[in-house]
Amino acid sequence: MAKQISELKLGILGGGQLGRMLIQEAINYNLTTLVLDPDHDAPCKHLANYFECGSITDFDTVYKFGKKADVITIEIEKVNIEALEQLEKEGKLVFPQARVIRLIQDKGIQKQFFKENDIPTAPFQLANTKEDLLNSSFSFPYMLKQRKDGYDGKGVMRINNIADLDNAFDSPCLIEELVDFEKEIAVIVSRNSNGDVKTFPMVEMEFNAEANLVEFLISPSTYPDHVQERAESIAKKIAAALNITGLLAVEMFITKDGQILVNELAPRPHNSGHHTIEGNYVSQFDQHLRSVCNLPLGDTRAINNAVMLNVLGEKGHDGVAKYQGLEKIMAIDGVYVHLYGKKYTKPFRKMGHITIVDQNREAAIEKANFIKETLKVIS
């Protein structure tokens, strides 16, 4: 790249918390940041050098915005691919590449990609209508996922019996065998344009079943080395097969019989990497910048045990956010608070995250449990 990082204009499609944390890292490099988001009060608004309120799914808006930047990246996959493809044709650097985003936007194509590249994943079948579900050969229960636009637990439902089909999605979907898993894990892999690749250590996740969101994330994993190496090897294989430039979060299951199955991909900084800000030598946000600007990749090793928990809006609260118990949790050693600049809370909305770093893994988990009970986002 002819320009130094401090001379570049980085265009970010999406102005949510991921973009906000990316900008917080970009400031260290004097990088000029431009953000496009449909929300007038997006979390990135006051941090970006240039903020534009506009649709990230409209061709003309994305195309005109992209023309202002040297490098274009995303913090959400639901963007206008055609505009990015046109910008690429005109010589703009788009990372991850438009073809990668296109593949990942559609869970059906994503699963077919796994199959074609011998990536271990749960058996699946594609369905276009409710009628296809009635004719499916899959036995109950199974998972039903909308092929497009699902995120943070939305667009996913468990079908337990034929009666559940009455409320099933009537749109192109993916039927997936229910995986009897022991643990959900994730590996984040980074790759620059030179083809240099690094993985962050594998992390373990605990889910909030009601919200279908990650509740706790624990790093590093205590699984045996051979299991962690296999997960990292799968992540690297996917990054190479995609020929991606940027960051790729690979969410996987470890089954009760010891298999590792890939669940889905995110081609950007991800919830499963937030702990890296304090818990690793390089954060996922720094690594994403290094990847898309084709710079040397940083040291991904964990410095310490880290537990990350999402700060979610409380049930029954919808309005201007208030953080109850914040001072109490800040009095604890090793606790790092990240609030996302969202003015309004609603049930299960991601309002921030907390990372707890401790030399003792069990102590970190104990602190996380206390924080979960103490910190409440109310209105």
mmCIF file of C-alpha atoms in Angstrom:
data_model
loop_
_atom_site.group_PDB
_atom_site.id
_atom_site.type_symbol
_atom_site.label_atom_id
_atom_site.label_comp_id
_atom_site.label_asym_id
_atom_site.label_seq_id
_atom_site.Cartn_x
_atom_site.Cartn_y
_atom_site.Cartn_z
ATOM 1 C CA MET A 1 0.000 0.000 0.000
ATOM 2 C CA ALA A 2 1.570 3.285 -1.106
ATOM 3 C CA LYS A 3 0.054 5.400 1.683
ATOM 4 C CA GLN A 4 1.006 5.034 5.332
ATOM 5 C CA ILE A 5 -1.811 4.025 7.691
ATOM 6 C CA SER A 6 -1.967 7.560 9.144
ATOM 7 C CA GLU A 7 -2.684 8.942 5.646
ATOM 8 C CA LEU A 8 -5.546 6.563 4.872
ATOM 9 C CA LYS A 9 -9.273 7.242 4.904
ATOM 10 C CA LEU A 10 -11.096 4.181 6.264
ATOM 11 C CA GLY A 11 -14.779 3.927 5.307
ATOM 12 C CA ILE A 12 -16.865 1.821 7.715
ATOM 13 C CA LEU A 13 -20.327 0.611 6.707
ATOM 14 C CA GLY A 14 -22.302 0.482 9.937
ATOM 15 C CA GLY A 15 -21.926 2.752 12.946
ATOM 16 C CA GLY A 16 -22.753 0.446 15.856
ATOM 17 C CA GLN A 17 -20.602 -0.704 18.757
ATOM 18 C CA LEU A 18 -18.196 -2.695 16.580
ATOM 19 C CA GLY A 19 -17.476 0.388 14.483
ATOM 20 C CA ARG A 20 -17.119 2.449 17.659
ATOM 21 C CA MET A 21 -14.477 0.101 19.090
ATOM 22 C CA LEU A 22 -12.725 -0.043 15.711
ATOM 23 C CA ILE A 23 -12.515 3.776 15.684
ATOM 24 C CA GLN A 24 -11.207 3.800 19.264
ATOM 25 C CA GLU A 25 -8.292 1.691 17.982
ATOM 26 C CA ALA A 26 -7.924 3.656 14.708
ATOM 27 C CA ILE A 27 -7.367 6.864 16.691
ATOM 28 C CA ASN A 28 -4.010 5.414 17.848
ATOM 29 C CA TYR A 29 -2.841 5.366 14.221
ATOM 30 C CA ASN A 30 -4.152 8.858 13.282
ATOM 31 C CA LEU A 31 -6.353 7.007 10.788
ATOM 32 C CA THR A 32 -9.170 9.112 9.301
ATOM 33 C CA THR A 33 -12.502 7.317 9.779
ATOM 34 C CA LEU A 34 -15.688 7.787 7.748
ATOM 35 C CA VAL A 35 -18.902 6.097 8.888
ATOM 36 C CA LEU A 36 -22.232 5.451 7.156
ATOM 37 C CA ASP A 37 -25.199 4.395 9.298
ATOM 38 C CA PRO A 38 -28.988 4.848 9.066
ATOM 39 C CA ASP A 39 -29.304 5.877 12.741
ATOM 40 C CA HIS A 40 -28.917 9.624 13.485
ATOM 41 C CA ASP A 41 -27.639 8.696 16.958
ATOM 42 C CA ALA A 42 -25.398 5.745 16.010
ATOM 43 C CA PRO A 43 -22.677 4.883 18.595
ATOM 44 C CA CYS A 44 -19.974 5.994 16.093
ATOM 45 C CA LYS A 45 -21.456 9.419 15.431
ATOM 46 C CA HIS A 46 -19.255 11.520 17.718
ATOM 47 C CA LEU A 47 -16.081 9.465 17.281
ATOM 48 C CA ALA A 48 -15.777 9.326 13.496
ATOM 49 C CA ASN A 49 -13.950 12.071 11.588
ATOM 50 C CA TYR A 50 -16.885 12.075 9.148
ATOM 51 C CA PHE A 51 -20.356 10.663 9.871
ATOM 52 C CA GLU A 52 -23.108 10.274 7.305
ATOM 53 C CA CYS A 53 -26.641 9.247 8.165
ATOM 54 C CA GLY A 54 -27.861 7.068 5.305
ATOM 55 C CA SER A 55 -28.830 3.575 4.232
ATOM 56 C CA ILE A 56 -26.092 0.931 4.065
ATOM 57 C CA THR A 57 -28.325 -1.203 1.817
ATOM 58 C CA ASP A 58 -28.971 1.438 -0.870
ATOM 59 C CA PHE A 59 -26.705 1.205 -3.956
ATOM 60 C CA ASP A 60 -26.251 4.937 -4.603
ATOM 61 C CA THR A 61 -25.698 5.849 -0.942
ATOM 62 C CA VAL A 62 -23.081 3.131 -0.398
ATOM 63 C CA TYR A 63 -21.393 3.813 -3.752
ATOM 64 C CA LYS A 64 -21.080 7.584 -3.158
ATOM 65 C CA PHE A 65 -19.888 7.031 0.398
ATOM 66 C CA GLY A 66 -17.302 4.460 -0.747
ATOM 67 C CA LYS A 67 -15.835 6.919 -3.261
ATOM 68 C CA LYS A 68 -14.706 9.103 -0.328
ATOM 69 C CA ALA A 69 -12.581 6.336 1.254
ATOM 70 C CA ASP A 70 -9.264 4.617 0.430
ATOM 71 C CA VAL A 71 -10.210 1.346 2.171
ATOM 72 C CA ILE A 72 -13.794 0.233 2.845
ATOM 73 C CA THR A 73 -14.751 -2.245 5.553
ATOM 74 C CA ILE A 74 -17.910 -3.354 7.375
ATOM 75 C CA GLU A 75 -19.139 -3.854 10.918
ATOM 76 C CA ILE A 76 -22.342 -5.606 9.801
ATOM 77 C CA GLU A 77 -22.937 -7.917 6.832
ATOM 78 C CA LYS A 78 -26.294 -6.465 5.727
ATOM 79 C CA VAL A 79 -24.835 -4.015 3.191
ATOM 80 C CA ASN A 80 -25.329 -3.338 -0.513
ATOM 81 C CA ILE A 81 -23.015 -5.836 -2.238
ATOM 82 C CA GLU A 82 -23.557 -4.482 -5.769
ATOM 83 C CA ALA A 83 -22.211 -1.064 -4.744
ATOM 84 C CA LEU A 84 -19.135 -2.695 -3.183
ATOM 85 C CA GLU A 85 -18.561 -4.779 -6.318
ATOM 86 C CA GLN A 86 -18.720 -1.610 -8.433
ATOM 87 C CA LEU A 87 -16.256 0.151 -6.133
ATOM 88 C CA GLU A 88 -13.890 -2.832 -6.387
ATOM 89 C CA LYS A 89 -14.100 -2.674 -10.198
ATOM 90 C CA GLU A 90 -13.066 0.978 -9.974
ATOM 91 C CA GLY A 91 -9.996 0.096 -7.906
ATOM 92 C CA LYS A 92 -11.247 0.755 -4.366
ATOM 93 C CA LEU A 93 -9.987 -1.639 -1.680
ATOM 94 C CA VAL A 94 -12.957 -3.408 -0.088
ATOM 95 C CA PHE A 95 -12.113 -5.748 2.816
ATOM 96 C CA PRO A 96 -13.574 -8.230 3.427
ATOM 97 C CA GLN A 97 -14.078 -8.551 -0.309
ATOM 98 C CA ALA A 98 -17.622 -8.135 -1.700
ATOM 99 C CA ARG A 99 -17.734 -11.803 -2.816
ATOM 100 C CA VAL A 100 -16.966 -12.915 0.779
ATOM 101 C CA ILE A 101 -19.730 -10.739 2.217
ATOM 102 C CA ARG A 102 -22.138 -12.074 -0.445
ATOM 103 C CA LEU A 103 -21.390 -15.667 0.559
ATOM 104 C CA ILE A 104 -21.751 -14.951 4.280
ATOM 105 C CA GLN A 105 -24.980 -12.926 3.865
ATOM 106 C CA ASP A 106 -26.761 -16.151 2.877
ATOM 107 C CA LYS A 107 -26.602 -18.983 5.422
ATOM 108 C CA GLY A 108 -27.615 -21.473 2.721
ATOM 109 C CA ILE A 109 -24.698 -20.556 0.437
ATOM 110 C CA GLN A 110 -22.447 -20.514 3.503
ATOM 111 C CA LYS A 111 -23.408 -24.117 4.345
ATOM 112 C CA GLN A 112 -22.891 -25.229 0.749
ATOM 113 C CA PHE A 113 -19.437 -23.621 0.877
ATOM 114 C CA PHE A 114 -18.651 -25.733 3.968
ATOM 115 C CA LYS A 115 -19.784 -28.882 2.182
ATOM 116 C CA GLU A 116 -17.760 -28.139 -0.975
ATOM 117 C CA ASN A 117 -14.604 -27.413 1.040
ATOM 118 C CA ASP A 118 -14.845 -30.372 3.463
ATOM 119 C CA ILE A 119 -15.470 -28.097 6.453
ATOM 120 C CA PRO A 120 -17.194 -30.132 9.209
ATOM 121 C CA THR A 121 -20.735 -28.840 9.811
ATOM 122 C CA ALA A 122 -24.141 -30.208 10.881
ATOM 123 C CA PRO A 123 -26.261 -31.929 8.204
ATOM 124 C CA PHE A 124 -28.621 -29.464 6.537
ATOM 125 C CA GLN A 125 -31.266 -28.992 3.872
ATOM 126 C CA LEU A 126 -32.488 -25.872 2.085
ATOM 127 C CA ALA A 127 -36.165 -24.903 2.104
ATOM 128 C CA ASN A 128 -37.949 -22.053 0.315
ATOM 129 C CA THR A 129 -41.464 -22.255 1.781
ATOM 130 C CA LYS A 130 -43.429 -23.718 4.676
ATOM 131 C CA GLU A 131 -44.564 -26.453 2.294
ATOM 132 C CA ASP A 132 -40.940 -27.546 1.864
ATOM 133 C CA LEU A 133 -40.762 -27.949 5.635
ATOM 134 C CA LEU A 134 -43.731 -30.326 5.599
ATOM 135 C CA ASN A 135 -41.958 -32.449 3.002
ATOM 136 C CA SER A 136 -38.594 -32.418 4.806
ATOM 137 C CA SER A 137 -36.901 -35.711 5.586
ATOM 138 C CA PHE A 138 -35.419 -34.251 8.791
ATOM 139 C CA SER A 139 -36.800 -35.700 12.008
ATOM 140 C CA PHE A 140 -37.940 -33.444 14.865
ATOM 141 C CA PRO A 141 -36.544 -31.566 16.670
ATOM 142 C CA TYR A 142 -34.387 -29.487 14.310
ATOM 143 C CA MET A 143 -33.186 -25.912 13.947
ATOM 144 C CA LEU A 144 -34.735 -23.587 11.366
ATOM 145 C CA LYS A 145 -32.705 -20.555 10.284
ATOM 146 C CA GLN A 146 -33.660 -17.811 7.862
ATOM 147 C CA ARG A 147 -31.057 -17.708 5.107
ATOM 148 C CA LYS A 148 -30.755 -13.918 5.227
ATOM 149 C CA ASP A 149 -30.789 -11.096 7.776
ATOM 150 C CA GLY A 150 -30.669 -13.158 10.979
ATOM 151 C CA TYR A 151 -28.400 -11.840 13.754
ATOM 152 C CA ASP A 152 -28.091 -11.878 17.566
ATOM 153 C CA GLY A 153 -30.452 -14.828 17.887
ATOM 154 C CA LYS A 154 -33.074 -13.392 15.517
ATOM 155 C CA GLY A 155 -34.124 -15.466 12.513
ATOM 156 C CA VAL A 156 -33.489 -18.758 14.337
ATOM 157 C CA MET A 157 -36.077 -21.106 15.833
ATOM 158 C CA ARG A 158 -36.237 -24.646 17.125
ATOM 159 C CA ILE A 159 -38.921 -26.803 15.515
ATOM 160 C CA ASN A 160 -39.928 -29.472 18.035
ATOM 161 C CA ASN A 161 -42.921 -31.001 16.267
ATOM 162 C CA ILE A 162 -45.315 -30.577 13.348
ATOM 163 C CA ALA A 163 -47.438 -28.066 15.321
ATOM 164 C CA ASP A 164 -44.462 -25.673 15.484
ATOM 165 C CA LEU A 165 -44.545 -25.413 11.686
ATOM 166 C CA ASP A 166 -47.629 -23.158 11.971
ATOM 167 C CA ASN A 167 -45.363 -20.381 13.289
ATOM 168 C CA ALA A 168 -42.335 -21.245 11.137
ATOM 169 C CA PHE A 169 -40.652 -18.716 8.832
ATOM 170 C CA ASP A 170 -42.287 -18.629 5.399
ATOM 171 C CA SER A 171 -39.148 -17.524 3.566
ATOM 172 C CA PRO A 172 -35.982 -19.170 2.224
ATOM 173 C CA CYS A 173 -34.567 -21.108 5.160
ATOM 174 C CA LEU A 174 -32.023 -23.634 6.247
ATOM 175 C CA ILE A 175 -33.098 -26.769 8.096
ATOM 176 C CA GLU A 176 -30.273 -27.989 10.296
ATOM 177 C CA GLU A 177 -29.917 -31.134 12.355
ATOM 178 C CA LEU A 178 -30.013 -30.322 16.061
ATOM 179 C CA VAL A 179 -26.460 -30.634 17.359
ATOM 180 C CA ASP A 180 -26.061 -32.264 20.756
ATOM 181 C CA PHE A 181 -23.162 -30.057 21.726
ATOM 182 C CA GLU A 182 -21.092 -29.889 24.855
ATOM 183 C CA LYS A 183 -19.799 -26.368 24.290
ATOM 184 C CA GLU A 184 -20.002 -23.523 21.798
ATOM 185 C CA ILE A 185 -16.558 -22.200 20.938
ATOM 186 C CA ALA A 186 -15.119 -19.570 18.613
ATOM 187 C CA VAL A 187 -11.830 -18.839 16.893
ATOM 188 C CA ILE A 188 -11.071 -15.489 15.292
ATOM 189 C CA VAL A 189 -8.627 -15.633 12.410
ATOM 190 C CA SER A 190 -7.008 -12.656 10.688
ATOM 191 C CA ARG A 191 -5.451 -12.484 7.242
ATOM 192 C CA ASN A 192 -3.824 -9.572 5.407
ATOM 193 C CA SER A 193 -3.428 -9.115 1.647
ATOM 194 C CA ASN A 194 0.065 -10.648 1.776
ATOM 195 C CA GLY A 195 -1.566 -13.876 2.955
ATOM 196 C CA ASP A 196 -0.140 -13.696 6.498
ATOM 197 C CA VAL A 197 -2.514 -15.493 8.895
ATOM 198 C CA LYS A 198 -2.890 -15.509 12.680
ATOM 199 C CA THR A 199 -5.543 -16.957 14.970
ATOM 200 C CA PHE A 200 -6.603 -15.766 18.405
ATOM 201 C CA PRO A 201 -6.725 -18.528 21.027
ATOM 202 C CA MET A 202 -9.977 -20.494 21.072
ATOM 203 C CA VAL A 203 -12.639 -19.206 23.475
ATOM 204 C CA GLU A 204 -15.593 -20.901 25.190
ATOM 205 C CA MET A 205 -19.076 -19.400 25.284
ATOM 206 C CA GLU A 206 -22.019 -19.682 27.636
ATOM 207 C CA PHE A 207 -25.408 -18.710 26.186
ATOM 208 C CA ASN A 208 -28.450 -16.912 27.512
ATOM 209 C CA ALA A 209 -31.106 -19.355 26.284
ATOM 210 C CA GLU A 210 -33.939 -16.815 26.533
ATOM 211 C CA ALA A 211 -32.236 -14.160 24.385
ATOM 212 C CA ASN A 212 -30.208 -16.669 22.305
ATOM 213 C CA LEU A 213 -27.179 -14.416 22.862
ATOM 214 C CA VAL A 214 -23.707 -15.031 24.253
ATOM 215 C CA GLU A 215 -23.848 -14.318 27.975
ATOM 216 C CA PHE A 216 -20.322 -15.238 29.080
ATOM 217 C CA LEU A 217 -17.189 -15.753 27.075
ATOM 218 C CA ILE A 218 -14.158 -17.352 28.737
ATOM 219 C CA SER A 219 -10.595 -17.062 27.461
ATOM 220 C CA PRO A 220 -8.366 -18.926 27.068
ATOM 221 C CA SER A 221 -10.072 -22.310 26.732
ATOM 222 C CA THR A 222 -9.194 -25.192 29.042
ATOM 223 C CA TYR A 223 -9.804 -27.842 26.372
ATOM 224 C CA PRO A 224 -6.742 -29.997 25.568
ATOM 225 C CA ASP A 225 -4.219 -28.532 23.121
ATOM 226 C CA HIS A 226 -5.142 -30.975 20.352
ATOM 227 C CA VAL A 227 -8.791 -29.791 20.443
ATOM 228 C CA GLN A 228 -7.763 -26.120 20.340
ATOM 229 C CA GLU A 229 -5.297 -26.785 17.523
ATOM 230 C CA ARG A 230 -8.007 -28.550 15.511
ATOM 231 C CA ALA A 231 -10.402 -25.604 15.947
ATOM 232 C CA GLU A 232 -7.691 -23.120 14.926
ATOM 233 C CA SER A 233 -6.767 -25.295 11.949
ATOM 234 C CA ILE A 234 -10.415 -25.304 10.760
ATOM 235 C CA ALA A 235 -10.560 -21.488 11.062
ATOM 236 C CA LYS A 236 -7.350 -21.117 9.023
ATOM 237 C CA LYS A 237 -8.656 -23.542 6.385
ATOM 238 C CA ILE A 238 -11.836 -21.470 5.971
ATOM 239 C CA ALA A 239 -9.897 -18.176 5.735
ATOM 240 C CA ALA A 240 -7.642 -19.694 3.056
ATOM 241 C CA ALA A 241 -10.575 -21.175 1.095
ATOM 242 C CA LEU A 242 -12.331 -17.784 1.159
ATOM 243 C CA ASN A 243 -9.067 -15.988 0.357
ATOM 244 C CA ILE A 244 -10.343 -13.332 2.758
ATOM 245 C CA THR A 245 -8.568 -10.143 3.730
ATOM 246 C CA GLY A 246 -9.672 -8.993 7.168
ATOM 247 C CA LEU A 247 -10.969 -10.670 10.278
ATOM 248 C CA LEU A 248 -13.133 -13.798 10.325
ATOM 249 C CA ALA A 249 -14.966 -15.085 13.404
ATOM 250 C CA VAL A 250 -15.659 -18.814 13.163
ATOM 251 C CA GLU A 251 -18.346 -20.048 15.569
ATOM 252 C CA MET A 252 -18.226 -23.793 16.237
ATOM 253 C CA PHE A 253 -19.709 -26.536 18.392
ATOM 254 C CA ILE A 254 -17.811 -29.234 20.246
ATOM 255 C CA THR A 255 -20.178 -32.204 20.242
ATOM 256 C CA LYS A 256 -20.519 -34.656 23.108
ATOM 257 C CA ASP A 257 -18.689 -37.256 21.013
ATOM 258 C CA GLY A 258 -15.726 -34.913 20.459
ATOM 259 C CA GLN A 259 -16.386 -33.613 16.939
ATOM 260 C CA ILE A 260 -15.925 -29.961 16.022
ATOM 261 C CA LEU A 261 -18.677 -28.633 13.748
ATOM 262 C CA VAL A 262 -18.723 -25.142 12.245
ATOM 263 C CA ASN A 263 -21.923 -23.237 12.985
ATOM 264 C CA GLU A 264 -21.491 -19.927 11.149
ATOM 265 C CA LEU A 265 -19.096 -17.178 10.128
ATOM 266 C CA ALA A 266 -18.820 -13.415 10.621
ATOM 267 C CA PRO A 267 -16.317 -11.552 8.393
ATOM 268 C CA ARG A 268 -15.604 -8.706 10.830
ATOM 269 C CA PRO A 269 -14.836 -8.003 14.487
ATOM 270 C CA HIS A 270 -17.184 -10.105 16.590
ATOM 271 C CA ASN A 271 -18.738 -10.429 20.031
ATOM 272 C CA SER A 272 -16.494 -13.449 20.679
ATOM 273 C CA GLY A 273 -13.401 -11.214 20.486
ATOM 274 C CA HIS A 274 -14.277 -8.287 22.773
ATOM 275 C CA HIS A 275 -12.160 -9.669 25.624
ATOM 276 C CA THR A 276 -9.026 -9.214 23.478
ATOM 277 C CA ILE A 277 -8.967 -5.453 24.207
ATOM 278 C CA GLU A 278 -7.627 -6.157 27.712
ATOM 279 C CA GLY A 279 -7.013 -9.903 27.614
ATOM 280 C CA ASN A 280 -4.590 -10.267 24.664
ATOM 281 C CA TYR A 281 -1.432 -8.562 23.429
ATOM 282 C CA VAL A 282 -3.303 -7.329 20.340
ATOM 283 C CA SER A 283 -7.059 -6.679 20.235
ATOM 284 C CA GLN A 284 -9.339 -7.970 17.481
ATOM 285 C CA PHE A 285 -9.981 -4.347 16.448
ATOM 286 C CA ASP A 286 -6.281 -3.548 16.084
ATOM 287 C CA GLN A 287 -5.831 -6.819 14.178
ATOM 288 C CA HIS A 288 -8.710 -5.974 11.828
ATOM 289 C CA LEU A 289 -7.073 -2.622 11.005
ATOM 290 C CA ARG A 290 -3.709 -4.331 10.469
ATOM 291 C CA SER A 291 -5.380 -6.883 8.160
ATOM 292 C CA VAL A 292 -7.334 -4.471 5.950
ATOM 293 C CA CYS A 293 -4.416 -2.019 5.721
ATOM 294 C CA ASN A 294 -2.006 -4.895 4.844
ATOM 295 C CA LEU A 295 0.278 -4.336 7.834
ATOM 296 C CA PRO A 296 2.164 -6.894 9.974
ATOM 297 C CA LEU A 297 -0.270 -8.838 12.150
ATOM 298 C CA GLY A 298 -0.014 -8.459 15.933
ATOM 299 C CA ASP A 299 0.687 -10.951 18.720
ATOM 300 C CA THR A 300 -2.601 -12.737 19.447
ATOM 301 C CA ARG A 301 -1.521 -14.547 22.636
ATOM 302 C CA ALA A 302 -3.631 -14.206 25.783
ATOM 303 C CA ILE A 303 -1.993 -12.141 28.536
ATOM 304 C CA ASN A 304 -4.253 -13.485 31.253
ATOM 305 C CA ASN A 305 -7.549 -15.218 31.977
ATOM 306 C CA ALA A 306 -10.395 -13.060 30.724
ATOM 307 C CA VAL A 307 -14.157 -13.369 31.061
ATOM 308 C CA MET A 308 -16.415 -11.149 28.959
ATOM 309 C CA LEU A 309 -20.093 -10.624 29.582
ATOM 310 C CA ASN A 310 -22.561 -8.695 27.477
ATOM 311 C CA VAL A 311 -24.476 -5.923 29.193
ATOM 312 C CA LEU A 312 -28.071 -6.369 28.015
ATOM 313 C CA GLY A 313 -31.158 -4.241 28.548
ATOM 314 C CA GLU A 314 -33.367 -5.616 31.328
ATOM 315 C CA LYS A 315 -36.741 -7.167 30.571
ATOM 316 C CA GLY A 316 -39.606 -4.731 31.083
ATOM 317 C CA HIS A 317 -37.450 -1.652 30.472
ATOM 318 C CA ASP A 318 -37.790 0.456 27.344
ATOM 319 C CA GLY A 319 -36.527 4.044 27.355
ATOM 320 C CA VAL A 320 -33.541 6.215 28.277
ATOM 321 C CA ALA A 321 -30.861 3.917 29.702
ATOM 322 C CA LYS A 322 -29.719 4.059 33.331
ATOM 323 C CA TYR A 323 -26.914 1.846 34.643
ATOM 324 C CA GLN A 324 -27.696 0.492 38.093
ATOM 325 C CA GLY A 325 -24.762 -0.905 40.092
ATOM 326 C CA LEU A 326 -22.028 0.577 37.881
ATOM 327 C CA GLU A 327 -19.967 2.068 40.737
ATOM 328 C CA LYS A 328 -20.195 -1.172 42.699
ATOM 329 C CA ILE A 329 -18.683 -3.247 39.893
ATOM 330 C CA MET A 330 -16.015 -0.625 39.128
ATOM 331 C CA ALA A 331 -14.694 -1.069 42.676
ATOM 332 C CA ILE A 332 -13.593 -4.617 41.754
ATOM 333 C CA ASP A 333 -10.005 -5.170 40.587
ATOM 334 C CA GLY A 334 -9.526 -6.227 36.968
ATOM 335 C CA VAL A 335 -12.942 -5.025 35.762
ATOM 336 C CA TYR A 336 -13.120 -3.042 32.506
ATOM 337 C CA VAL A 337 -16.353 -1.329 31.453
ATOM 338 C CA HIS A 338 -17.262 -0.699 27.811
ATOM 339 C CA LEU A 339 -20.548 1.142 27.234
ATOM 340 C CA TYR A 340 -21.642 1.543 23.629
ATOM 341 C CA GLY A 341 -23.092 5.054 23.604
ATOM 342 C CA LYS A 342 -26.682 3.888 23.082
ATOM 343 C CA LYS A 343 -29.114 6.360 24.610
ATOM 344 C CA TYR A 344 -32.143 4.035 24.712
ATOM 345 C CA THR A 345 -32.431 0.593 26.233
ATOM 346 C CA LYS A 346 -34.913 -2.179 25.432
ATOM 347 C CA PRO A 347 -35.122 -5.817 26.566
ATOM 348 C CA PHE A 348 -31.966 -7.775 25.615
ATOM 349 C CA ARG A 349 -30.483 -4.883 23.594
ATOM 350 C CA LYS A 350 -26.668 -4.966 23.700
ATOM 351 C CA MET A 351 -25.742 -1.849 25.670
ATOM 352 C CA GLY A 352 -22.129 -2.668 26.454
ATOM 353 C CA HIS A 353 -19.765 -5.353 27.664
ATOM 354 C CA ILE A 354 -17.610 -5.938 30.726
ATOM 355 C CA THR A 355 -14.266 -7.731 30.676
ATOM 356 C CA ILE A 356 -12.802 -9.227 33.841
ATOM 357 C CA VAL A 357 -9.105 -10.046 33.810
ATOM 358 C CA ASP A 358 -7.595 -12.179 36.583
ATOM 359 C CA GLN A 359 -4.653 -14.513 37.057
ATOM 360 C CA ASN A 360 -7.108 -17.002 38.540
ATOM 361 C CA ARG A 361 -9.713 -18.310 36.082
ATOM 362 C CA GLU A 362 -12.246 -19.284 38.772
ATOM 363 C CA ALA A 363 -11.920 -15.871 40.442
ATOM 364 C CA ALA A 364 -12.628 -14.180 37.089
ATOM 365 C CA ILE A 365 -15.764 -16.322 36.615
ATOM 366 C CA GLU A 366 -16.885 -15.571 40.194
ATOM 367 C CA LYS A 367 -16.511 -11.824 39.560
ATOM 368 C CA ALA A 368 -18.442 -12.176 36.284
ATOM 369 C CA ASN A 369 -21.340 -13.863 38.103
ATOM 370 C CA PHE A 370 -21.402 -11.075 40.699
ATOM 371 C CA ILE A 371 -21.406 -8.432 37.933
ATOM 372 C CA LYS A 372 -24.221 -10.225 36.102
ATOM 373 C CA GLU A 373 -26.394 -10.009 39.235
ATOM 374 C CA THR A 374 -25.332 -6.445 40.167
ATOM 375 C CA LEU A 375 -25.212 -4.414 36.958
ATOM 376 C CA LYS A 376 -28.657 -3.750 35.476
ATOM 377 C CA VAL A 377 -29.632 -1.563 32.530
ATOM 378 C CA ILE A 378 -33.002 -0.035 33.343
ATOM 379 C CA SER A 379 -35.056 2.919 32.110
#
